[in-house]
Coordinates of C-alpha atoms and ligand atoms in Angstrom, one line a residue:
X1 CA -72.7 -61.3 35.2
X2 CA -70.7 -58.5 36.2
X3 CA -67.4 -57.7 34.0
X4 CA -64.1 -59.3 35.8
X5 CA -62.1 -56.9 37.3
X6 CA -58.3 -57.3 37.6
X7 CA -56.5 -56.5 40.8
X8 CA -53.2 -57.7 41.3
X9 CA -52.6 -59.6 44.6
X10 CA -49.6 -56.7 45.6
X11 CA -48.6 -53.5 43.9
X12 CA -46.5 -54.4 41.1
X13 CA -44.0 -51.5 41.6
X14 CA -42.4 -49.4 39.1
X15 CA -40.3 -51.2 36.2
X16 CA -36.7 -50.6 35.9
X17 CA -35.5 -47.8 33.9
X18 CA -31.9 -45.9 32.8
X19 CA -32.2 -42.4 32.6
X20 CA -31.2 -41.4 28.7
X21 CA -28.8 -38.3 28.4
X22 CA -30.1 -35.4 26.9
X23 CA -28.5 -32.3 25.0
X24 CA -30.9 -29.7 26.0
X25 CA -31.1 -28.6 29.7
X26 CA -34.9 -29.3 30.1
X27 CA -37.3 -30.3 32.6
X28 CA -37.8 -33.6 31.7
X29 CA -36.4 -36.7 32.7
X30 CA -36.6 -39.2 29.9
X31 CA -36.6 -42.9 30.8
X32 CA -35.7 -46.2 28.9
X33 CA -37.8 -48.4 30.6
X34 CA -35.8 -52.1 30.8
X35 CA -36.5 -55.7 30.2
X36 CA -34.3 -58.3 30.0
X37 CA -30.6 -57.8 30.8
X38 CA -28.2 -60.2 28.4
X39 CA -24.9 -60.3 28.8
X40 CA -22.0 -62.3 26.7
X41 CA -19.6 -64.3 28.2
X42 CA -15.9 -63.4 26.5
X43 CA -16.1 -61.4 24.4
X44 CA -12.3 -59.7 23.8
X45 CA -9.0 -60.6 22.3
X46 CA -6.5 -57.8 23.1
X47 CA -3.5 -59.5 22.0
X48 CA -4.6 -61.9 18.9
X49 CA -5.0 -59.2 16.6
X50 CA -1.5 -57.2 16.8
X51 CA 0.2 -60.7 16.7
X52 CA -1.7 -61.5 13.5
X53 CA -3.8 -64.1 14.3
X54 CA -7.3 -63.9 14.1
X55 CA -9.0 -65.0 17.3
X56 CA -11.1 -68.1 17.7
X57 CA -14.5 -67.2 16.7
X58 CA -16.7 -69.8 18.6
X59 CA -20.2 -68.2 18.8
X60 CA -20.8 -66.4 21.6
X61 CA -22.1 -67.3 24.9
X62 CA -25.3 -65.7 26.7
X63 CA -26.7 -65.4 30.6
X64 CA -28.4 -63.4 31.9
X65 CA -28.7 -61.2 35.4
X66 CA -32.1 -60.8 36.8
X67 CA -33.8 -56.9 35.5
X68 CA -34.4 -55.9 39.2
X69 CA -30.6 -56.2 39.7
X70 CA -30.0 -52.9 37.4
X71 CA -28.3 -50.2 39.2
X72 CA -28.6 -47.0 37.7
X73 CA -25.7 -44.9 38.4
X74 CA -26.7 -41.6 37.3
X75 CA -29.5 -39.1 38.5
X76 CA -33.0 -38.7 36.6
X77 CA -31.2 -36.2 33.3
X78 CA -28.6 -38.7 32.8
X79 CA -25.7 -37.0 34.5
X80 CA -23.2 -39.2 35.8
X81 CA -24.3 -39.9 39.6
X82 CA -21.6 -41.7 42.3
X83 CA -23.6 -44.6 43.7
X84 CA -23.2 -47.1 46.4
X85 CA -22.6 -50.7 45.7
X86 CA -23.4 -53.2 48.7
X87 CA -21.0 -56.0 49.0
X88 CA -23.2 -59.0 48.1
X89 CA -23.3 -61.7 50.8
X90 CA -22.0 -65.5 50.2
X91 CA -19.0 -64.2 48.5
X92 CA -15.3 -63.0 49.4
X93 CA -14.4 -62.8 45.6
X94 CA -16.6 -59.8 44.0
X95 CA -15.0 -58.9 40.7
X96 CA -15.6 -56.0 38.5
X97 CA -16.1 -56.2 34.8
X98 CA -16.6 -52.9 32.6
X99 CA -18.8 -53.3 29.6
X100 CA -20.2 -51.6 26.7
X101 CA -23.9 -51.8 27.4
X102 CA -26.2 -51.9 24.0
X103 CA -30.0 -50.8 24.7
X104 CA -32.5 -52.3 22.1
X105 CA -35.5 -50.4 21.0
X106 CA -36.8 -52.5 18.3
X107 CA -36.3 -56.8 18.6
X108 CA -37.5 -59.7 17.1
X109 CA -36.0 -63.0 15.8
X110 CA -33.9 -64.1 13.5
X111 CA -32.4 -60.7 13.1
X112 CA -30.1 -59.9 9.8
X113 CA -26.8 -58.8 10.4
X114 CA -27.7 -55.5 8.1
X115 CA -30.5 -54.8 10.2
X116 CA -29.2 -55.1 13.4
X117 CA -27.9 -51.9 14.1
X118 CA -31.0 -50.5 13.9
X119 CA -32.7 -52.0 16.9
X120 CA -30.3 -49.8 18.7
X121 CA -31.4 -47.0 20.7
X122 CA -28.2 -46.2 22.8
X123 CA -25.2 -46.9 24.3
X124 CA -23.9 -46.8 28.0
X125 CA -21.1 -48.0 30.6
X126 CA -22.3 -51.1 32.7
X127 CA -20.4 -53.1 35.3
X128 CA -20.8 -56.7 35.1
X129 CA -20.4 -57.4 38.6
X130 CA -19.5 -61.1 39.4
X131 CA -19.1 -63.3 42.8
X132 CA -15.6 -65.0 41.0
X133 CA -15.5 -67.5 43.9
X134 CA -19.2 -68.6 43.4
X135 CA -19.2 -68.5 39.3
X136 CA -15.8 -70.8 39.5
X137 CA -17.0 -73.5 42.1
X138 CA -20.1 -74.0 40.0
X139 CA -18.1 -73.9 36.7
X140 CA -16.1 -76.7 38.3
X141 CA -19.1 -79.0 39.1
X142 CA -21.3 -78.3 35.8
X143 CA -23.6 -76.4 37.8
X144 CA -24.9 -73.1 36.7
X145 CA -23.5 -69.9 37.7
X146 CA -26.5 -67.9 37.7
X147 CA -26.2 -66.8 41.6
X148 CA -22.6 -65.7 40.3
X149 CA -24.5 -63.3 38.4
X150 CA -27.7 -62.4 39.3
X151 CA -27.7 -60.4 42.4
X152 CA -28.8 -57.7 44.4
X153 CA -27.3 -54.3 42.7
X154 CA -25.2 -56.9 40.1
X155 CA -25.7 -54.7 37.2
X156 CA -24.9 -51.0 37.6
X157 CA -25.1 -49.1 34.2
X158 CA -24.4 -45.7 33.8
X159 CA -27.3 -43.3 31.7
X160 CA -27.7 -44.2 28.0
X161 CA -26.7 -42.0 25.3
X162 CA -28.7 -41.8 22.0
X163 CA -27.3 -43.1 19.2
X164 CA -28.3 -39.6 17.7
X165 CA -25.4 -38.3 20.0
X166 CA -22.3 -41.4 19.9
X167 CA -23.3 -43.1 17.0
X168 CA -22.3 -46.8 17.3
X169 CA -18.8 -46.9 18.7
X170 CA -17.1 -49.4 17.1
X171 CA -13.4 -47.9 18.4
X172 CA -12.2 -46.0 21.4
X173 CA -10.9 -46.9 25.0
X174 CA -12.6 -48.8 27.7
X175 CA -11.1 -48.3 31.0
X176 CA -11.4 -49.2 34.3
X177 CA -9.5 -47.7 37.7
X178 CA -10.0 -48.9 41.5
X179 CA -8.8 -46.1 44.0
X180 CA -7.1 -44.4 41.1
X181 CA -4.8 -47.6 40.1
X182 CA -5.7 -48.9 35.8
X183 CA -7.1 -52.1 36.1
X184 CA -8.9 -52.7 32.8
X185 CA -8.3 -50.6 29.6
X186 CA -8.9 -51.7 26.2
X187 CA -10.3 -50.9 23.0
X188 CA -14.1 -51.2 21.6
X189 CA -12.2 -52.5 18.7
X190 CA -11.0 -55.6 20.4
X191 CA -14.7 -57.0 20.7
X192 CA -14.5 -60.3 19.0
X193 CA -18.3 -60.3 18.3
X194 CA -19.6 -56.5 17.4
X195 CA -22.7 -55.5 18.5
X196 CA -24.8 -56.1 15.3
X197 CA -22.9 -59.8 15.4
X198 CA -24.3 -60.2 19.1
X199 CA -27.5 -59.3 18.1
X200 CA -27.9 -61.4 15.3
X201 CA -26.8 -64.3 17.2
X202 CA -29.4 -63.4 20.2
X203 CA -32.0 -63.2 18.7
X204 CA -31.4 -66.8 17.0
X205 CA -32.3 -68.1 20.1
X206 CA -34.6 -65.8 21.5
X207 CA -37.4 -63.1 20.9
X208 CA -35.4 -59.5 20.9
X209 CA -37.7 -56.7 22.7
X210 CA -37.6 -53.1 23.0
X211 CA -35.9 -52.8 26.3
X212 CA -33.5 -54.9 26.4
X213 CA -30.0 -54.0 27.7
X214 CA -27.5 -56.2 26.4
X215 CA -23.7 -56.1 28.3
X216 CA -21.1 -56.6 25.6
X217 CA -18.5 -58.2 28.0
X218 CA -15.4 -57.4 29.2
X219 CA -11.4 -57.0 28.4
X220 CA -8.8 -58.1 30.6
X221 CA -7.8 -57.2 33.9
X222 CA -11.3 -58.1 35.8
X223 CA -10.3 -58.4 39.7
X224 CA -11.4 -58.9 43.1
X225 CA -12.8 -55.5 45.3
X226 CA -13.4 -54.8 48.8
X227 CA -15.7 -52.8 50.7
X228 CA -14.5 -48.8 50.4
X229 CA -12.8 -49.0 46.9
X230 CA -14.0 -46.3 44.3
X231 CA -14.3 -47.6 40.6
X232 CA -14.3 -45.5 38.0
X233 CA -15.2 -46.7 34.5
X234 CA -15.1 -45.0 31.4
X235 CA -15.9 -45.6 27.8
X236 CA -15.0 -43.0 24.7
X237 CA -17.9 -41.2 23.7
X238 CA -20.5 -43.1 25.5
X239 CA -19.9 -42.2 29.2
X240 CA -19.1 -43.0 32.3
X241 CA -19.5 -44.8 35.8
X242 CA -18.7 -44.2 39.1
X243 CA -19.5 -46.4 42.1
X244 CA -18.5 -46.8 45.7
X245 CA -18.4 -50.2 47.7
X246 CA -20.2 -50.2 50.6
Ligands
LIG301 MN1 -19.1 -59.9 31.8

């Protein structure tokens, strides 16, 4: 008998990947090939801390968004790139959501606070984009939200920058305009769960793998745009975003 070859039944096509921002003007394009995108669910309290009050620290909750829905919006050296976003179909509600976007180069389970940091190869800007009409119709029935979610172009995310290069921001602004106008701007110091925390708690429940993009969630001011609106999202020291309805 012959050896068994292996042919796939269609070409598998090339896997998603963030270009990774790089100090050195070079000739190469270096690539953080993706896996799974997480995201969290709430994940700031703005106000709870000046007032006092610590906020309520219920664990965290996870979804995901589909990898082939990652939008990189930068060009192949990491420099921020303007990119069309296609109004999804089925929805009149699309909301924007700016998030600090952790990428994982080491993974596993059960992951020890102390340790966590270290699966961390860099940081960018995503947008958690989110059909609002969809997500709150199924959150009414019990149903899940994953079309909410998961779409065509649902996750643009900016090009990652080393940890080498921002370290692991644990303060600085988070912002958001729409045609110029604030709509989101907060502080990496409002997260209720930290990166390391959100790690530790992911991997409790499933296997971490090098290439994973985690979205951090969002702060406050998450609204509804239309086709033609510029967003512009920033976050201190890590980078930014810039994307175009269409
Ligand atoms: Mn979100």
């Amino acid at each position: 008998m012959s050896p068994c070859e292996t042919i796939y039944v269609f070409e598998p096509g090339a896997r998603p990947a963030l270009p990774v921002r790089q100090d050195e003007a070079g000739s190469e394009e270096l690539l953080f090939p993706v896996n799974t995108i997480y995201c969290v669910g709430q994940n700031y309290a703005a106000h709870a801390r000046e007032m006092g009050t610590d906020p309520e620290r219920s664990p965290p909750v996870f979804f995901r968004k589909p990898t082939g829905s990652l939008l990189p919006a930068c060009d192949g050296r990491g420099e921020p790139r303007l990119v069309n976003l296609p109004y999804p179909p089925q929805t009149t509600e699309l909301h924007h959501e700016i998030e600090l976007v952790a990428a994982l180069k080491g993974g596993g389970r059960n992951i020890p606070r102390d340790e966590a940091a270290g699966c961390v190869f860099g940081y960018g800007v995503g947008l958690d984009m989110t059909r609002r009409d969809l997500q709150t119709v199924a959150r009414k029935a019990g149903m899940p939200w994953d079309m909410a979610k998961g779409f065509d172009d649902a996750a643009p995310c900016s090009a990652l920058t080393p940890v080498s290069r921002c370290g692991h921001p644990e303060r600085g602004a988070i912002e958001l305009t729409v045609n110029g106008e604030p709509r989101q701007k907060s502080d990496l110091e409002d997260l209720i769960w930290s990166v390391p925390e959100t790690i530790t708690f992911l991997s409790r429940l499933v296997t971490l793998r090098p290439g994973d993009l985690i979205f951090t969630g969002t702060p406050e001011g998450v609204g509804a745009v239309c086709r033609g609106d510029r967003l512009e999202g920033s976050i201190d020291g890590v980078g930014e975003i810039t994307a175009v309805i269409t």
